[in-house]
Short mmCIF file of C-alpha atoms in Angstrom, two decimals:
data_model
loop_
_atom_site.label_atom_id
_atom_site.label_comp_id
_atom_site.label_asym_id
_atom_site.label_seq_id
_atom_site.Cartn_x
_atom_site.Cartn_y
_atom_site.Cartn_z
CA MET A 54 -81.51 -277.50 46.15
CA SER A 55 -83.57 -276.81 43.09
CA ILE A 56 -87.18 -277.43 42.15
CA GLY A 57 -89.25 -278.03 39.04
CA THR A 58 -91.21 -275.41 37.17
CA LYS A 59 -94.71 -276.79 37.67
CA SER A 60 -94.46 -277.12 41.43
CA PHE A 61 -92.13 -274.18 41.93
CA GLY A 62 -94.44 -271.94 43.95
CA SER A 63 -95.99 -274.65 46.11
CA LEU A 64 -92.66 -276.23 46.94
CA ILE A 65 -91.16 -272.87 47.84
CA ARG A 66 -93.99 -272.31 50.33
CA PHE A 67 -93.57 -275.81 51.73
CA ALA A 68 -89.79 -275.58 51.88
CA ILE A 69 -89.52 -272.28 53.73
CA PRO A 70 -90.98 -273.42 57.09
CA LEU A 71 -89.25 -276.76 56.80
CA LEU A 72 -85.86 -275.23 56.10
CA ALA A 73 -86.36 -272.62 58.78
CA ALA A 74 -86.80 -275.43 61.29
CA LEU A 75 -83.56 -276.95 60.02
CA ALA A 76 -81.69 -273.65 60.12
CA PRO A 77 -78.91 -274.73 62.53
CA ALA A 78 -78.03 -277.76 60.42
CA LEU A 79 -78.18 -275.90 57.15
CA SER A 80 -76.12 -273.04 58.51
CA SER A 81 -73.34 -275.42 59.38
CA CYS A 82 -73.33 -276.56 55.75
CA ALA A 83 -72.58 -273.10 54.40
CA GLU A 84 -69.11 -273.16 52.93
CA SER A 85 -66.49 -271.07 54.63
CA ALA A 86 -63.86 -269.31 52.55
CA THR A 87 -60.27 -270.49 52.43
CA VAL A 88 -57.46 -268.01 51.87
CA ILE A 89 -55.30 -269.34 49.02
CA PRO A 90 -52.45 -267.95 46.94
CA ALA A 91 -52.95 -266.75 43.39
CA PRO A 92 -51.94 -269.22 40.67
CA ALA A 93 -48.24 -269.23 39.82
CA LEU A 94 -49.12 -270.00 36.20
CA ASP A 95 -51.74 -267.78 34.62
CA GLU A 96 -52.58 -266.47 31.19
CA PRO A 97 -50.89 -263.19 30.22
CA ALA A 98 -52.86 -260.00 30.67
CA ALA A 99 -54.86 -259.15 27.57
CA SER A 100 -54.08 -255.88 25.84
CA SER A 101 -56.99 -255.83 23.41
CA GLY A 102 -60.72 -256.37 23.50
CA GLY A 103 -62.63 -259.63 23.39
CA SER A 104 -64.17 -262.08 25.83
CA GLU A 105 -63.13 -265.43 27.23
CA THR A 106 -65.17 -268.25 28.70
CA ALA A 107 -64.73 -270.45 31.76
CA VAL A 108 -67.00 -273.41 32.54
CA LEU A 109 -66.96 -274.56 36.15
CA ALA A 110 -69.00 -276.89 38.35
CA GLY A 111 -68.99 -276.85 42.14
CA GLY A 112 -72.31 -277.87 43.64
CA CYS A 113 -75.64 -276.11 43.23
CA PHE A 114 -75.35 -273.63 40.39
CA TRP A 115 -77.47 -271.06 42.23
CA GLY A 116 -74.60 -270.13 44.53
CA VAL A 117 -71.75 -270.43 42.03
CA GLN A 118 -73.63 -268.18 39.62
CA GLY A 119 -74.39 -265.75 42.42
CA VAL A 120 -70.73 -265.44 43.40
CA PHE A 121 -69.39 -264.80 39.92
CA GLN A 122 -72.13 -262.33 39.09
CA HIS A 123 -70.50 -260.09 41.71
CA VAL A 124 -66.99 -260.30 40.22
CA LYS A 125 -65.57 -257.32 38.34
CA GLY A 126 -64.69 -258.12 34.74
CA VAL A 127 -67.37 -260.82 34.47
CA GLN A 128 -69.81 -260.00 31.70
CA GLN A 129 -72.32 -262.84 32.08
CA VAL A 130 -72.83 -266.00 34.14
CA LEU A 131 -75.25 -268.67 32.97
CA SER A 132 -76.41 -271.59 35.09
CA GLY A 133 -76.58 -274.82 33.15
CA TYR A 134 -75.35 -278.33 32.58
CA ALA A 135 -72.03 -279.71 31.27
CA GLY A 136 -70.48 -283.14 31.03
CA GLY A 137 -73.37 -284.93 29.34
CA THR A 138 -75.34 -284.64 26.11
CA SER A 139 -78.07 -282.30 24.93
CA LEU A 140 -80.61 -285.12 25.19
CA THR A 141 -80.39 -285.20 28.98
CA ALA A 142 -79.76 -281.51 29.72
CA ARG A 143 -82.95 -281.01 31.74
CA TYR A 144 -83.11 -280.40 35.46
CA GLU A 145 -85.38 -283.32 36.32
CA THR A 146 -83.13 -285.72 34.37
CA VAL A 147 -79.82 -284.29 35.59
CA SER A 148 -81.09 -284.62 39.16
CA SER A 149 -81.05 -288.41 38.77
CA GLY A 150 -77.26 -288.31 38.85
CA THR A 151 -77.05 -290.69 35.88
CA THR A 152 -76.57 -288.30 32.95
CA GLY A 153 -72.91 -287.39 33.29
CA HIS A 154 -73.92 -283.77 33.65
CA ALA A 155 -72.83 -281.54 36.50
CA GLU A 156 -74.68 -278.40 37.51
CA SER A 157 -72.31 -275.84 36.02
CA VAL A 158 -71.86 -272.18 35.21
CA LYS A 159 -70.58 -270.62 32.02
CA ILE A 160 -68.66 -267.46 32.86
CA THR A 161 -67.98 -264.91 30.13
CA PHE A 162 -65.31 -262.45 31.23
CA ASP A 163 -63.09 -259.63 30.00
CA PRO A 164 -59.46 -260.82 30.23
CA ARG A 165 -58.30 -257.21 30.42
CA GLN A 166 -59.98 -256.93 33.82
CA ILE A 167 -59.67 -260.42 35.28
CA SER A 168 -57.62 -263.45 34.28
CA TYR A 169 -58.63 -267.08 34.05
CA GLY A 170 -56.33 -267.83 36.96
CA ARG A 171 -58.07 -265.29 39.16
CA ILE A 172 -61.42 -266.83 38.19
CA LEU A 173 -60.06 -270.15 39.46
CA GLN A 174 -58.77 -268.55 42.65
CA ILE A 175 -62.31 -267.39 43.48
CA TYR A 176 -63.71 -270.77 42.44
CA PHE A 177 -61.44 -272.70 44.80
CA SER A 178 -61.51 -270.30 47.74
CA VAL A 179 -65.03 -268.87 47.83
CA ALA A 180 -67.45 -270.48 45.37
CA HIS A 181 -67.20 -274.06 46.66
CA ASP A 182 -65.19 -276.58 48.68
CA PRO A 183 -62.93 -278.49 46.26
CA THR A 184 -62.27 -281.28 48.77
CA GLN A 185 -65.85 -282.60 48.79
CA LEU A 186 -66.34 -285.60 46.48
CA ASN A 187 -69.63 -285.69 44.57
CA ARG A 188 -71.32 -283.30 46.97
CA GLN A 189 -71.40 -279.72 48.22
CA GLY A 190 -72.87 -278.84 51.59
CA PRO A 191 -76.38 -280.30 51.83
CA ASP A 192 -76.41 -281.57 48.22
CA SER A 193 -75.05 -284.95 47.15
CA GLY A 194 -74.70 -286.77 43.85
CA THR A 195 -72.40 -286.69 40.84
CA GLN A 196 -74.38 -283.75 39.46
CA TYR A 197 -72.85 -281.70 42.30
CA ARG A 198 -69.25 -282.77 41.66
CA SER A 199 -66.30 -280.39 41.47
CA VAL A 200 -65.03 -280.15 37.90
CA ILE A 201 -63.33 -277.65 35.63
CA PHE A 202 -64.25 -277.97 31.97
CA ALA A 203 -61.18 -276.61 30.17
CA VAL A 204 -62.16 -274.98 26.89
CA ASP A 205 -58.61 -275.16 25.50
CA GLU A 206 -55.16 -276.54 26.23
CA HIS A 207 -53.98 -273.40 28.00
CA GLN A 208 -56.89 -273.52 30.46
CA ARG A 209 -56.13 -277.17 31.12
CA LYS A 210 -52.49 -276.40 31.93
CA VAL A 211 -53.36 -273.45 34.19
CA ALA A 212 -55.95 -275.53 36.07
CA GLN A 213 -53.73 -278.59 36.46
CA GLN A 214 -50.77 -276.60 37.73
CA TYR A 215 -52.98 -274.63 40.12
CA VAL A 216 -54.44 -277.79 41.66
CA ALA A 217 -50.90 -279.16 42.10
CA GLN A 218 -49.75 -275.84 43.58
CA LEU A 219 -52.59 -275.75 46.12
CA ASP A 220 -52.15 -279.39 47.11
CA HIS A 221 -48.40 -278.89 47.54
CA ALA A 222 -48.98 -275.81 49.69
CA GLY A 223 -51.43 -277.74 51.88
CA VAL A 224 -53.94 -274.90 52.01
CA PHE A 225 -56.81 -277.37 52.43
CA ARG A 226 -57.03 -279.98 55.16
CA GLN A 227 -57.83 -282.66 52.60
CA ALA A 228 -56.74 -283.29 49.03
CA ILE A 229 -58.48 -281.45 46.21
CA VAL A 230 -60.85 -283.78 44.32
CA THR A 231 -61.64 -281.37 41.49
CA LYS A 232 -61.47 -283.02 38.07
CA ILE A 233 -60.23 -281.22 34.98
CA ASP A 234 -62.18 -282.44 31.97
CA PRO A 235 -62.25 -281.31 28.35
CA PHE A 236 -65.15 -279.06 27.45
CA ASN A 237 -67.71 -280.83 25.27
CA GLY A 238 -70.70 -278.53 25.45
CA PHE A 239 -72.71 -276.36 27.79
CA TYR A 240 -76.51 -276.32 27.97
CA PRO A 241 -78.25 -273.41 29.74
CA ALA A 242 -80.58 -274.36 32.58
CA GLU A 243 -84.25 -273.52 32.68
CA ASP A 244 -85.15 -269.85 33.03
CA TYR A 245 -86.33 -270.19 36.63
CA HIS A 246 -82.82 -271.21 37.70
CA GLN A 247 -81.18 -268.09 36.30
CA ASP A 248 -80.33 -265.24 38.71
CA PHE A 249 -81.90 -267.29 41.52
CA ALA A 250 -79.72 -265.93 44.32
CA THR A 251 -80.53 -262.34 43.33
CA LEU A 252 -84.24 -262.92 42.78
CA HIS A 253 -84.76 -265.00 45.94
CA PRO A 254 -82.33 -263.72 48.61
CA ASP A 255 -84.75 -264.66 51.39
CA HIS A 256 -85.05 -268.27 50.29
CA PRO A 257 -83.59 -270.30 53.18
CA TYR A 258 -81.27 -272.30 50.93
CA ILE A 259 -79.80 -269.10 49.49
CA ALA A 260 -79.61 -267.36 52.87
CA PHE A 261 -77.83 -270.25 54.59
CA ASN A 262 -75.62 -271.57 51.80
CA ASP A 263 -75.02 -268.89 49.20
CA LEU A 264 -75.21 -265.38 50.63
CA PRO A 265 -72.25 -266.19 52.93
CA LYS A 266 -70.21 -267.02 49.82
CA ILE A 267 -70.94 -263.60 48.35
CA GLU A 268 -69.95 -261.98 51.65
CA ASN A 269 -66.73 -263.99 51.61
CA LEU A 270 -66.01 -262.74 48.10
CA LYS A 271 -66.45 -259.17 49.30
CA ARG A 272 -64.21 -259.78 52.33
CA LEU A 273 -61.38 -261.68 50.63
CA TYR A 274 -61.37 -259.95 47.24
CA PRO A 275 -62.49 -256.35 47.77
CA ASP A 276 -60.62 -255.31 44.63
CA LEU A 277 -62.66 -257.76 42.54
CA TYR A 278 -66.04 -257.44 44.25
CA ARG A 279 -68.89 -255.35 42.88
CA ALA A 280 -72.12 -254.83 44.75
CA ALA A 281 -74.44 -254.84 41.72
CA PRO A 282 -74.53 -258.28 40.07
CA VAL A 283 -74.49 -258.82 36.32
CA LEU A 284 -77.76 -260.59 35.60
CA VAL A 285 -78.50 -263.00 32.77
CA GLY A 286 -79.40 -261.26 29.53
CA THR A 287 -78.70 -257.75 30.73
CA GLY A 288 -75.02 -257.50 29.88
CA HIS A 289 -74.61 -254.84 32.56
CA ALA A 290 -74.79 -254.51 36.31
CA ALA A 291 -78.24 -254.59 37.83
CA ARG A 292 -79.54 -251.25 39.05
#
C-alpha cells in the first residue's frame, strides 16, 4: 500500500497505470460497511474538558486515518506504528512483518463529543473488516493485523465486552479476530504517510480502498460525519 520516500514520485507514476489496469480486482477488495449496534458498555459522557486517546490498527493506516479525520469530536489522527519498539519503527522495517509493529493510528478525541465506544463502533463497522486475520483487502502480513491497543483498564474492558457483544449478536459472517493488547508506545509514521487520503484522493489505492470507507461513514453515521477532515498538525478542520 505504501511506498518509501526516495522512490515516492517514481513509484506513484508507475503504480497508477498498473493499478488502473487492476481496477476491477482492487475494487472488489474495498471494504463494505457492516451495520452494528453501539456498545452496551461504554465510558460515561464527559462533563468537563480534556482529551482522550485511542490507538487502533486495522490494515493500511492511510484509510483508517482518513476515516477518523472525518469524525466529529476527533481532534487529531496520526498514522504510525504500535506493538514493537522504537528501534524498528520505520516503514521499510515494519513492512518486513517481523517487528511486532502494526500500522496504527493514534486518535485524540474530545470525550464530550464522542465516546471511546463510539470510536470502536466506527472502527469495527466502517474503518476495517475485523474478521480478516493478518490482512486487510489487498494487503497481507502481521503489520496489517486488527488490534486495539488499550491505553488503560477501562478501554480494555469496553473493547473486550464489545467484541463479545458483536460475536454473540452474529453481526459478522465470521468470528472477529481483533486482538486487544496493552498499549506500550506509539511511534508516528514518516511525514509522507500523514494525511495521505486527503492529499492524494486520486491515487488508485485510495480511490478503490479508502474513499468508499469515508462514504460509508457519511452514510451510516451522518450525525458523526464532518466533510472537512482534521489534518495532522492543524488542530482544526481543513478549509
